[in-house]
mmCIF file of C-alpha atoms in Angstrom:
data_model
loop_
_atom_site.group_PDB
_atom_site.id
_atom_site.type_symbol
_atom_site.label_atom_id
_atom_site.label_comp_id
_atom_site.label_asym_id
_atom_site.label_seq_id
_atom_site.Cartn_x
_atom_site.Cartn_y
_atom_site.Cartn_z
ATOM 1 C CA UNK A 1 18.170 -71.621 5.453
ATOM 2 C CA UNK A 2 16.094 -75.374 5.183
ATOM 3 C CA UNK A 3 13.071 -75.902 3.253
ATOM 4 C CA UNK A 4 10.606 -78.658 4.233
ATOM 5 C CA UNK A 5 7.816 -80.262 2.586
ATOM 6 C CA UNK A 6 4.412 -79.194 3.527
ATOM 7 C CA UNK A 7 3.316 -82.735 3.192
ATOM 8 C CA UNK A 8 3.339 -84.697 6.162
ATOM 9 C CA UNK A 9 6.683 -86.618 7.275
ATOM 10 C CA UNK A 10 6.534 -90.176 6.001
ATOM 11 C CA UNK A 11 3.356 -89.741 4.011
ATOM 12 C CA UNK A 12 3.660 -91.446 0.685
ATOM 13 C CA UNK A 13 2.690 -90.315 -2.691
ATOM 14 C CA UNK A 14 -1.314 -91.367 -3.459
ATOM 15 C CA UNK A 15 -1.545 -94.252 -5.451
ATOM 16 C CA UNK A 16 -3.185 -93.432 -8.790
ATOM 17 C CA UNK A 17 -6.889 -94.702 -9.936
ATOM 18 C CA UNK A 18 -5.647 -97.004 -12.272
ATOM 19 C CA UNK A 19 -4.123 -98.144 -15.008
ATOM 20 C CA UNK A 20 -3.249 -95.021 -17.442
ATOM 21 C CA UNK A 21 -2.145 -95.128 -21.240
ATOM 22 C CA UNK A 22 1.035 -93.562 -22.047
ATOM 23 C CA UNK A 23 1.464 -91.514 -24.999
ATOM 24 C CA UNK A 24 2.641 -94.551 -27.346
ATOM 25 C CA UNK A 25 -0.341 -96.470 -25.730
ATOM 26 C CA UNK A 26 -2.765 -93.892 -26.348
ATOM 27 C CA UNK A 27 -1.440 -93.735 -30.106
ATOM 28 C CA UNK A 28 -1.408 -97.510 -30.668
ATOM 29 C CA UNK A 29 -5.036 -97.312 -29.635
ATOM 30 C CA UNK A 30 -5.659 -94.600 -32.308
ATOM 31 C CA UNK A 31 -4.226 -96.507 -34.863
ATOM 32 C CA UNK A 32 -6.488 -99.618 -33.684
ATOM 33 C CA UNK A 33 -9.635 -97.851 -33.502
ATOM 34 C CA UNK A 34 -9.013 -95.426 -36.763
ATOM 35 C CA UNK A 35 -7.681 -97.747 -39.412
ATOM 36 C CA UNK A 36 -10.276 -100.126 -39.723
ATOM 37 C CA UNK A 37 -13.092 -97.467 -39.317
ATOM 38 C CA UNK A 38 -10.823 -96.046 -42.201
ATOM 39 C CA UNK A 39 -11.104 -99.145 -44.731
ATOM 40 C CA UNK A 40 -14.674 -99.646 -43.764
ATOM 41 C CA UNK A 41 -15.695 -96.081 -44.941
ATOM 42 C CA UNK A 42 -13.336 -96.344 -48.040
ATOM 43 C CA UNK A 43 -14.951 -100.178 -48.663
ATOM 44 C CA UNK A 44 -18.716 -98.392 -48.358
ATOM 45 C CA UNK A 45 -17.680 -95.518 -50.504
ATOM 46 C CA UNK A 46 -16.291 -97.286 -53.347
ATOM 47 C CA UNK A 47 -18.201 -100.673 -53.341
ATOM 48 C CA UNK A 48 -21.881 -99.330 -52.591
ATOM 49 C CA UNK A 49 -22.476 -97.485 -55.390
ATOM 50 C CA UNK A 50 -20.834 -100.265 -57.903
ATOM 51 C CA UNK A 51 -23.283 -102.469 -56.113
ATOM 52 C CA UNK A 52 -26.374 -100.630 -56.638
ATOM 53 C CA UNK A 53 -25.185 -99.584 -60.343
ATOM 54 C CA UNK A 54 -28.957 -98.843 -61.940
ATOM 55 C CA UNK A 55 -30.451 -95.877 -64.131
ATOM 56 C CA UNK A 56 -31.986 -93.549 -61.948
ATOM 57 C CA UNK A 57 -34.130 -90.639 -64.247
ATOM 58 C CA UNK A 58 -31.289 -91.203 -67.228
ATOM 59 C CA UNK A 59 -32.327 -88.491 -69.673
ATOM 60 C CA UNK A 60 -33.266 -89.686 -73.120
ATOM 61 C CA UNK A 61 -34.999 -88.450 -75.982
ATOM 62 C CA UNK A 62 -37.938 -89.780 -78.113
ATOM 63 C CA UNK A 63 -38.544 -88.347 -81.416
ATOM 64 C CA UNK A 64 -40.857 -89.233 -84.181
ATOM 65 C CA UNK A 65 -44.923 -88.605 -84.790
ATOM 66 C CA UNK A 66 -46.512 -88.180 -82.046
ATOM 67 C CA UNK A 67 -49.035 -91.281 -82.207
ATOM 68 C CA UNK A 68 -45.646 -93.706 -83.357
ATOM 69 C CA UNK A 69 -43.822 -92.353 -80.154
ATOM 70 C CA UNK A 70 -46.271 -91.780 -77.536
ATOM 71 C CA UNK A 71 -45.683 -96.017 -77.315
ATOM 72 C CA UNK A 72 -42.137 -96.077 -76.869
ATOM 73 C CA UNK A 73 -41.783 -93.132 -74.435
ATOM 74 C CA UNK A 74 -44.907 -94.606 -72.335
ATOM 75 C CA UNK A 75 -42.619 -98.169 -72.338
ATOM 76 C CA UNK A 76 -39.794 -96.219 -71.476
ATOM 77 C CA UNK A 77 -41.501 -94.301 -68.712
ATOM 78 C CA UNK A 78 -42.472 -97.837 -67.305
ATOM 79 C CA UNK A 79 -39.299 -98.370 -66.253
ATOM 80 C CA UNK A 80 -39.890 -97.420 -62.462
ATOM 81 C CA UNK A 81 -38.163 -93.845 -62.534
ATOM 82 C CA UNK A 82 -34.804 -95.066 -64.880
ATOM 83 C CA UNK A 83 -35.626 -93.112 -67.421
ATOM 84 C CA UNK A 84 -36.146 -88.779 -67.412
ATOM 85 C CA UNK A 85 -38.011 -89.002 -71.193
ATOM 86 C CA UNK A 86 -37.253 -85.955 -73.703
ATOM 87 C CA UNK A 87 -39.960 -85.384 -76.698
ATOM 88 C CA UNK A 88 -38.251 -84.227 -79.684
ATOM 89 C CA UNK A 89 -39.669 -83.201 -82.838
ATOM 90 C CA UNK A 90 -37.574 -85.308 -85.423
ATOM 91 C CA UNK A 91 -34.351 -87.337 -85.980
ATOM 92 C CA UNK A 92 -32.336 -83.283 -86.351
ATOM 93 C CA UNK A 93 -33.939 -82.171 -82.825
ATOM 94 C CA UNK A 94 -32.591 -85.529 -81.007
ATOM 95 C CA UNK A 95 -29.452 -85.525 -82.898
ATOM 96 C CA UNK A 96 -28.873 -81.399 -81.292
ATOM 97 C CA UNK A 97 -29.620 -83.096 -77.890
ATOM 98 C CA UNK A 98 -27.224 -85.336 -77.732
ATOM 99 C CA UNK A 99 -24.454 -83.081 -78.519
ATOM 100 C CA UNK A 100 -25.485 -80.563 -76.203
ATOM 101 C CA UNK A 101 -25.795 -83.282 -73.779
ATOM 102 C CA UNK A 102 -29.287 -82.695 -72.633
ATOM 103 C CA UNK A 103 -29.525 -86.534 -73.425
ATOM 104 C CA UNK A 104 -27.966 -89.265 -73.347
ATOM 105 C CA UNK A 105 -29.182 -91.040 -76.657
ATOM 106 C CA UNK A 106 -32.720 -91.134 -78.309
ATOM 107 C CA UNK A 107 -35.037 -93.216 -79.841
ATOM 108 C CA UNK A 108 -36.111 -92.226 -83.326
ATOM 109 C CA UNK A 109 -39.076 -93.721 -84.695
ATOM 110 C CA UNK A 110 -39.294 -94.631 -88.586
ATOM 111 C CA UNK A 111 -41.824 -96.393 -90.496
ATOM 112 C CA UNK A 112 -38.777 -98.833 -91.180
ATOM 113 C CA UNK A 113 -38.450 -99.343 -87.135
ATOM 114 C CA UNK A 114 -36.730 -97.544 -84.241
ATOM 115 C CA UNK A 115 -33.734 -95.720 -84.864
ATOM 116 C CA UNK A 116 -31.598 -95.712 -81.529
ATOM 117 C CA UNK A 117 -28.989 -92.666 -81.464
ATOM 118 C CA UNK A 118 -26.337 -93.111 -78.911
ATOM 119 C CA UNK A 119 -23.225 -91.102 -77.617
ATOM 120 C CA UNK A 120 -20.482 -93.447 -76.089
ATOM 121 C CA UNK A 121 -17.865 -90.141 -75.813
ATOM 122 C CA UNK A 122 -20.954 -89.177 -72.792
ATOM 123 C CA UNK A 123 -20.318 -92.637 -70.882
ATOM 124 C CA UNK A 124 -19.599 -96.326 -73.146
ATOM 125 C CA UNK A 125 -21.617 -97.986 -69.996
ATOM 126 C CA UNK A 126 -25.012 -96.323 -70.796
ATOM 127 C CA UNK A 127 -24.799 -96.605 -74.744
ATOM 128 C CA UNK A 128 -24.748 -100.002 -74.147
ATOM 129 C CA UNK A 129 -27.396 -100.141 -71.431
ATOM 130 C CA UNK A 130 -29.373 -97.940 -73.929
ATOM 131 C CA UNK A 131 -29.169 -100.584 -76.618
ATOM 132 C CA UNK A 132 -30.521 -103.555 -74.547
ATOM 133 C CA UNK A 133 -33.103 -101.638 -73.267
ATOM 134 C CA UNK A 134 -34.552 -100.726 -76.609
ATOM 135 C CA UNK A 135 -33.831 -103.657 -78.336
ATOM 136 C CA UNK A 136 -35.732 -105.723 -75.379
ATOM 137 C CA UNK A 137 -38.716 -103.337 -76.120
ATOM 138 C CA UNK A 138 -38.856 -103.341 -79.611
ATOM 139 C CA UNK A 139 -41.465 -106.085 -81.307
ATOM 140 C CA UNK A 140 -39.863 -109.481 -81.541
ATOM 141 C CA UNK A 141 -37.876 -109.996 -84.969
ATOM 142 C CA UNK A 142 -37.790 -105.959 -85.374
ATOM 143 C CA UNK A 143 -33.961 -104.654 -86.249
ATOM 144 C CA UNK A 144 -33.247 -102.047 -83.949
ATOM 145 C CA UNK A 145 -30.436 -99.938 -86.304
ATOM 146 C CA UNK A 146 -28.043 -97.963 -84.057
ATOM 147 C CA UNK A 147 -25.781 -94.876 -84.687
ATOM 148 C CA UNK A 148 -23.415 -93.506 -82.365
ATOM 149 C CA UNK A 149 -23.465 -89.224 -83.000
ATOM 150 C CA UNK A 150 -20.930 -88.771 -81.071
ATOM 151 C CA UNK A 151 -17.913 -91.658 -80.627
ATOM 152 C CA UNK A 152 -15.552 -92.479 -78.045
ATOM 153 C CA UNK A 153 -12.699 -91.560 -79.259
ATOM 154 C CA UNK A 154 -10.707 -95.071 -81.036
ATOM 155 C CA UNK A 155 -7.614 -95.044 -78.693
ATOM 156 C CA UNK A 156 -10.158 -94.929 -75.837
ATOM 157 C CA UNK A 157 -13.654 -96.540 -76.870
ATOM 158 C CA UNK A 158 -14.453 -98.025 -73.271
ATOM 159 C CA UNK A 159 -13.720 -94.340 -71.675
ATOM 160 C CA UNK A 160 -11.434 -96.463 -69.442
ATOM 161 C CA UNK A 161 -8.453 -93.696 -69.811
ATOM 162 C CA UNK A 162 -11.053 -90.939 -68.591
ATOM 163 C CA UNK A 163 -12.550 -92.787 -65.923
ATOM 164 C CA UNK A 164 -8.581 -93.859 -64.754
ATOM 165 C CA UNK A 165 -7.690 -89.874 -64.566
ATOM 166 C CA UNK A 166 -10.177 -88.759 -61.886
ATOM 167 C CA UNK A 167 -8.060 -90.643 -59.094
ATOM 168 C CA UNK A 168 -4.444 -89.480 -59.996
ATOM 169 C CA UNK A 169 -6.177 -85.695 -60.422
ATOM 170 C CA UNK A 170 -7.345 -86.326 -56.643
ATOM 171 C CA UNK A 171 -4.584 -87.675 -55.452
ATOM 172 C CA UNK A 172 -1.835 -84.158 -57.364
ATOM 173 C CA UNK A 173 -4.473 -82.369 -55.728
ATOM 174 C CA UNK A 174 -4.629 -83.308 -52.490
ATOM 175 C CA UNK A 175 -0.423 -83.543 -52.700
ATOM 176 C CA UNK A 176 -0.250 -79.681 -53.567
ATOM 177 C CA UNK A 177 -2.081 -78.490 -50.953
ATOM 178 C CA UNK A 178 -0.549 -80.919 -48.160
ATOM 179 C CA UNK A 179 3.114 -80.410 -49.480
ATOM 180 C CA UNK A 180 2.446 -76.592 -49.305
ATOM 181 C CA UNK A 181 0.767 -76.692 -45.400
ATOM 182 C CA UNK A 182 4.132 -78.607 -44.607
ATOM 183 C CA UNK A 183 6.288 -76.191 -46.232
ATOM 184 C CA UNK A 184 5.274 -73.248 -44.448
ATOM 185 C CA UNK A 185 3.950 -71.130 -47.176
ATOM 186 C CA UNK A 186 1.063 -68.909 -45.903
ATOM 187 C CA UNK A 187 -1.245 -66.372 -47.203
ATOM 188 C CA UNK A 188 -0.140 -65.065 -50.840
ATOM 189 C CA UNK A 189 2.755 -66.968 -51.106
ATOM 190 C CA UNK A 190 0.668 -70.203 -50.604
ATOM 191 C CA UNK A 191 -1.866 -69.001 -53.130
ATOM 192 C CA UNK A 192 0.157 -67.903 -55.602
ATOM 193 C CA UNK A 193 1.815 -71.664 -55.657
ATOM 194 C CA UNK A 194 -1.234 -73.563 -55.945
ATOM 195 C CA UNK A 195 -2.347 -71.583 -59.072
ATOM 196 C CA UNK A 196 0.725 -72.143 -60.804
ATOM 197 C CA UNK A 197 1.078 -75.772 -59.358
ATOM 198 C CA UNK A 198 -2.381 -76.182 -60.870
ATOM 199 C CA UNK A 199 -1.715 -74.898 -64.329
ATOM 200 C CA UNK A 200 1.445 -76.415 -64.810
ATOM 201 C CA UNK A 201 -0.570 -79.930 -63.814
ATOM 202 C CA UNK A 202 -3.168 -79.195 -66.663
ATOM 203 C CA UNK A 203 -0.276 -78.972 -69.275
ATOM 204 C CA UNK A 204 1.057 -81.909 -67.777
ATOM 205 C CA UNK A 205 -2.066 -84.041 -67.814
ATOM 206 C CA UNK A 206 -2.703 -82.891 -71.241
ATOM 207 C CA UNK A 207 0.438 -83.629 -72.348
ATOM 208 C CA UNK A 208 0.207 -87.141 -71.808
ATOM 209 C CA UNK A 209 -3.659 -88.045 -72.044
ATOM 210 C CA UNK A 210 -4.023 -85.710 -75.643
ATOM 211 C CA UNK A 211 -0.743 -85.355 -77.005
ATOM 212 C CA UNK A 212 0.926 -89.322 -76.241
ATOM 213 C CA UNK A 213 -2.250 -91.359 -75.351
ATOM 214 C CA UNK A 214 -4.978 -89.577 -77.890
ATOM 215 C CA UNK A 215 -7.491 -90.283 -76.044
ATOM 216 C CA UNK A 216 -8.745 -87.200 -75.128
ATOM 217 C CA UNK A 217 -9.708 -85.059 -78.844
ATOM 218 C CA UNK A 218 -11.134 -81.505 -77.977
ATOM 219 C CA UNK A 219 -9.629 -78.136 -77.648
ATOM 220 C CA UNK A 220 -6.187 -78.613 -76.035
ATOM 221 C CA UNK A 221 -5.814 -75.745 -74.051
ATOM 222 C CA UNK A 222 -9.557 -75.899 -73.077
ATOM 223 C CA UNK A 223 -8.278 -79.882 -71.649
ATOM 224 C CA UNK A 224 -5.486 -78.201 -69.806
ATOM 225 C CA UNK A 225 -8.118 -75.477 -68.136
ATOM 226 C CA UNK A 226 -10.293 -78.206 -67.134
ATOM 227 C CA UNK A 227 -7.947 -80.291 -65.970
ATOM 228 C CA UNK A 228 -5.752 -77.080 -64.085
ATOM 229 C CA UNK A 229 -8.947 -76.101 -62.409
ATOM 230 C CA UNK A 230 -10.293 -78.821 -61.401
ATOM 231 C CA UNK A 231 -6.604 -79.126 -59.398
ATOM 232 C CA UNK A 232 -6.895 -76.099 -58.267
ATOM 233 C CA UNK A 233 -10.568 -76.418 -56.665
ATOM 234 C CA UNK A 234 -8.755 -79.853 -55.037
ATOM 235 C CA UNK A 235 -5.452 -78.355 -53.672
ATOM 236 C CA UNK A 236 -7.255 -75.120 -52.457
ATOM 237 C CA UNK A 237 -9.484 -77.024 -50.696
ATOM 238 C CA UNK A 238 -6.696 -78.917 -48.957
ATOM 239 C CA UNK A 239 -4.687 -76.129 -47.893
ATOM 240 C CA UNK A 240 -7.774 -74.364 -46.963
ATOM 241 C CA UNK A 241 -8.822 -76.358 -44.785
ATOM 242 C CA UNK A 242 -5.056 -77.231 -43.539
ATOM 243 C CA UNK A 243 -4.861 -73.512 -42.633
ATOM 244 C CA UNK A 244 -7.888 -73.458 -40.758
ATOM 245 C CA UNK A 245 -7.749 -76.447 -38.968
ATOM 246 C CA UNK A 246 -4.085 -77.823 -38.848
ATOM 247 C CA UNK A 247 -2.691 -80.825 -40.382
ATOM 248 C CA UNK A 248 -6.201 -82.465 -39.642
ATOM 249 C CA UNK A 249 -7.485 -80.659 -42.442
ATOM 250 C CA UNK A 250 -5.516 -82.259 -44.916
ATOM 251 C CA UNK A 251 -7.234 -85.731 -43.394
ATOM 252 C CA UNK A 252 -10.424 -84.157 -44.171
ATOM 253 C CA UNK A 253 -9.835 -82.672 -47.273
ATOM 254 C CA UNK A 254 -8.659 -86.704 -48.520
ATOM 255 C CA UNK A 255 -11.187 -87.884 -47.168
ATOM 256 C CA UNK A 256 -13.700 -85.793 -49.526
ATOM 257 C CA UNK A 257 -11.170 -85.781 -52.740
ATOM 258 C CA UNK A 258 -10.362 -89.469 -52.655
ATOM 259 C CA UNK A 259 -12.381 -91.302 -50.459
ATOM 260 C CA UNK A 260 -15.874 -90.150 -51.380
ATOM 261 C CA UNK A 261 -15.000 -87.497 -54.337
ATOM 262 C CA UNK A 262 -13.710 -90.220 -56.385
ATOM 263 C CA UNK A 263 -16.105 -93.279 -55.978
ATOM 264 C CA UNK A 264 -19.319 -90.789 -56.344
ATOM 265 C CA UNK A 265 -17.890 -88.920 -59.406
ATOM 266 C CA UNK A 266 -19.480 -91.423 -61.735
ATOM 267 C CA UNK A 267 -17.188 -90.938 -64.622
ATOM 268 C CA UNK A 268 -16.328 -94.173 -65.492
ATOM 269 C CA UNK A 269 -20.734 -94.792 -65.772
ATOM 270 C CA UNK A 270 -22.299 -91.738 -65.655
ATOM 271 C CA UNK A 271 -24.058 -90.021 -62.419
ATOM 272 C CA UNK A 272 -27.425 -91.031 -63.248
ATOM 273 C CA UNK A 273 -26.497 -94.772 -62.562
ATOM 274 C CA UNK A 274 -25.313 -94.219 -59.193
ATOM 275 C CA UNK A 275 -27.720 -94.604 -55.975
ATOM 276 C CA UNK A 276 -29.209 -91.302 -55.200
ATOM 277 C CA UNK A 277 -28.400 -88.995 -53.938
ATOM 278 C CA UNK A 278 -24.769 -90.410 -54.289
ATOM 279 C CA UNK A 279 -24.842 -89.457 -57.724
ATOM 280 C CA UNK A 280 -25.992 -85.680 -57.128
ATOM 281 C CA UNK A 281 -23.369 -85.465 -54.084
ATOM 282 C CA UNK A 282 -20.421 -86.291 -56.508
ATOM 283 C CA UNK A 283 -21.184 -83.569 -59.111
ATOM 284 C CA UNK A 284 -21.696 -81.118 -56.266
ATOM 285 C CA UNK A 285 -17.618 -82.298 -55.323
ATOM 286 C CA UNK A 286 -14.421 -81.189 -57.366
ATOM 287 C CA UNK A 287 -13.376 -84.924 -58.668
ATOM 288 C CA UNK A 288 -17.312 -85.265 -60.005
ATOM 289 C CA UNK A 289 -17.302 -81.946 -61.746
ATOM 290 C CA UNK A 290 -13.972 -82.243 -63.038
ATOM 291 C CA UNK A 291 -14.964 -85.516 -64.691
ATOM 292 C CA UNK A 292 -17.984 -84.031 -66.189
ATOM 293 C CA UNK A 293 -16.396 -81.282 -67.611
ATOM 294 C CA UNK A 294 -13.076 -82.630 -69.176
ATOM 295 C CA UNK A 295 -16.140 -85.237 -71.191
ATOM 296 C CA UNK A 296 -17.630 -81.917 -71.872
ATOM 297 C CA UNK A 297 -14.782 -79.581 -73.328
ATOM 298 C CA UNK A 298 -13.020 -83.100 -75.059
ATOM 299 C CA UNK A 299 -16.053 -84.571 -76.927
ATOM 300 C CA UNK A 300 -18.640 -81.982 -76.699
ATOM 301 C CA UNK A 301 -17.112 -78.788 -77.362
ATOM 302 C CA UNK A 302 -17.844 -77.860 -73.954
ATOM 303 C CA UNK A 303 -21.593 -78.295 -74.009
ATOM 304 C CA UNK A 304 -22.715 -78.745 -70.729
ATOM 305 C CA UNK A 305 -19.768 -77.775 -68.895
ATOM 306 C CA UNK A 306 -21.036 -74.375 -67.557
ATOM 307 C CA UNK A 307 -22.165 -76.105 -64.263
ATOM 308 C CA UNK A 308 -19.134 -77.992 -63.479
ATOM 309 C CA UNK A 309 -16.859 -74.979 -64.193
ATOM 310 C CA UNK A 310 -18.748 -72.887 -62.007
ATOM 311 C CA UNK A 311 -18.934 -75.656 -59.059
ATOM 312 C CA UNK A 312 -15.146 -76.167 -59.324
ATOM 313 C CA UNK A 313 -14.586 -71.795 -59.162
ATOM 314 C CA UNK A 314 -16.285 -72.095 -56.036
ATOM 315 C CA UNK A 315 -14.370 -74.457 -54.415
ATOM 316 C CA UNK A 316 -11.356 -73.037 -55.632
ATOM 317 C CA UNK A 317 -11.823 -69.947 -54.290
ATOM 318 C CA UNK A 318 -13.430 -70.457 -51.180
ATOM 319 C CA UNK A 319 -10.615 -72.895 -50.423
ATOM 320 C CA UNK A 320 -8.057 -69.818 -51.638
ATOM 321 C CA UNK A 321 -9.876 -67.095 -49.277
ATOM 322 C CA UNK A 322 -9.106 -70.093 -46.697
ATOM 323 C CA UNK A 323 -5.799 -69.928 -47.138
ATOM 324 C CA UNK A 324 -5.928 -66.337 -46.334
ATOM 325 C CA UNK A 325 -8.172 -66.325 -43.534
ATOM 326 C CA UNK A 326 -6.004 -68.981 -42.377
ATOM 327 C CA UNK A 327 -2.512 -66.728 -42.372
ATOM 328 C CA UNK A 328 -3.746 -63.473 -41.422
ATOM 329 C CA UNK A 329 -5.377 -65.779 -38.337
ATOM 330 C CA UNK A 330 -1.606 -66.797 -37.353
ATOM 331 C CA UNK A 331 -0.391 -63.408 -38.090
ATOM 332 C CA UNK A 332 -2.829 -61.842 -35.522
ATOM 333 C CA UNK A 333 -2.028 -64.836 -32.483
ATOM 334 C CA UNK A 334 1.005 -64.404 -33.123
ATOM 335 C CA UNK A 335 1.494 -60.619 -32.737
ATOM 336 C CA UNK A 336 -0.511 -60.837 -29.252
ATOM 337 C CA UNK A 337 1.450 -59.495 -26.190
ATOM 338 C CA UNK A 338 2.730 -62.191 -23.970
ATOM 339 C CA UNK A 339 0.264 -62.149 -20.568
ATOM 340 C CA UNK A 340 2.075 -62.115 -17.252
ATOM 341 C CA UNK A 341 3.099 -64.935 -15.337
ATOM 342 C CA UNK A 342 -0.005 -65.928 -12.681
ATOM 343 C CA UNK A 343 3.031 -65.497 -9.660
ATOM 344 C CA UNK A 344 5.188 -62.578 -9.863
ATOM 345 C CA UNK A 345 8.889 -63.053 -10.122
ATOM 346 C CA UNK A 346 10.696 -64.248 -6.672
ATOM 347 C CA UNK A 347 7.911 -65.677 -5.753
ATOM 348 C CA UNK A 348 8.111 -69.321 -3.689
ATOM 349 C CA UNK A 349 6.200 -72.074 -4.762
ATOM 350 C CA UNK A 350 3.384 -73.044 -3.010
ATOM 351 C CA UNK A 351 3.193 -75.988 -0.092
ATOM 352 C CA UNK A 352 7.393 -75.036 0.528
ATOM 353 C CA UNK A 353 8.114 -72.960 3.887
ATOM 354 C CA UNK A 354 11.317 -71.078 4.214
ATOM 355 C CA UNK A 355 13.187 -70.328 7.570
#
């Protein structure tokens, strides 16, 4: 028996169109093409919204007669949108506002002067941009007297040690989730590891920042909650998305936990003096809300932390029911019957004759 060619004798292979990459070409042109996009998104994200640092509807309070303050909120409301102005009745009523963080600070007017109340524990950056704002309006020669209701805490009165934990709280996020997409842990199992991955990071965090550093001086176990969940809604969202879409999804979910989740959180300022909607977009991501509520549960007694905890629950567990979706997805392709080969067996390939 001889087998022959179907092609013609002496015909030679086609030449091809052209030049083709090869698979380490085509990856050296990834790498070329998606590290520099890379930097310039993580340059925009994090140097933008320093750049364009400015009060943008800042809630404040005014309290005093109504005659004495009607001047100082209609100076403040001047400002071309910086300011969100909050009538109070008296010096008690602005004082309750501040600690339930409805405001950042408030002008109190006396008949010896304005009284500026302040809260550096809400954000050191806009005390002090509250303070030369006033004391620019007040009548030249007039002594604006401060008080701070509510202190940054001594080991920490820049909030630099806050602002410094959103990043590493990203980054242990995004780690969980990545480390278990590459272990293999699906469904339950992967779940169940995040949640106590999460917790035991809250103790951990706490540990350090509240126990050693002191500069975190609320509840302790409320700290580790915020801190757990807030990993949690991060890692979830990671492995979520992993599950769903491969290992891209653990680009994806960095690239919303680090690269913009950490720049638009405003915790080291506060939201309101980020560009808009920049500001509005972090709070709506875990790193933003988990910011805003350890402030809120450390130096507030969790006033104001109801929205943040509820924003991090939902990305926590939609990025959980991922992870579920995500396995029983596998589960179900992979218990699909094998589908028979297009030629049956024994059968010759084409363009080859037998004799």
């Amino acid at each position: 028996m001889s087998a022959t060619s179907a092609a013609p004798a002496g015909a030679s292979p086609a030449a091809p169109d052209g030049p083709r990459l090869t698979g380490n070409g085509r990856r050296m042109a990834a790498v070329i093409v998606l590290v520099p996009i890379i930097v310039t998104l993580a340059l925009w994200a994090f140097a933008w919204p320093a750049a364009r640092s400015a009060p943008n509807d800042l809630p404040v309070g005014v309290a005093g007669p109504t005659a004495a303050a009607a001047g100082v909120e209609e100076q403040l409301q001047s400002q071309g949108g910086a300011f969100e102005v909050h009538r109070y009745a008296d010096e008690a009523a602005a004082r309750d506002a501040i600690e339930d963080r409805s405001v950042y600070g408030a002008v109190v007017v006396t008949q010896g002067g304005p009284k500026l109340l302040t809260a550096s524990a809400a954000g050191p950056v806009v005390s002090q941009l509250l303070t030369q704002a006033v004391t620019a309006q007040a009548p030249e020669g007039t002594q604006v007297a401060t008080e701070d209701v509510v202190a940054a805490p001594e080991n920490d009165p820049r909030g630099a040690a806050l602002g410094a934990s959103v990043m590493p709280m990203a980054i242990a996020g995004v780690a969980a989730g990545a480390v278990v997409t590459v272990l293999g842990l699906r469904g339950m199992r992967a779940a169940l590891a995040l949640a106590v991955t999460a917790a035991v990071v809250g103790v951990v965090a706490v540990a350090l920042t509240h126990s050693w550093l002191g500069v975190l001086t609320g509840n302790w176990w409320a700290e580790a909650g915020a801190f757990g969940l807030a990993a949690l809604a991060i890692s979830a969202t990671v492995a979520g998305l992993a599950a769903l879409l491969g290992s891209a999804g653990i680009g994806l979910g960095a690239f919303l936990m680090v690269l913009l989740g950490n720049p638009f959180s405003g915790v080291t300022s506060a939201p309101e003096l980020l560009p808009q909607p920049v500001g509005m977009i972090g709070q709506w991501l875990p790193p933003g809300a988990g910011g805003t509520l350890m402030r809120s549960v450390s130096f507030f007694d969790g006033a104001g932390g109801a929205g943040p905890a509820v924003t991090l629950g939902i990305w926590a567990a939609v990025g959980l029911v991922a992870v579920l979706i995500g396995a029983r997805s596998r589960r179900s392709s992979g218990s699909r019957p094998a589908q028979a080969p297009d030629t049956a067996a024994g059968a010759q390939p084409q363009g080859v004759q037998v004799s």
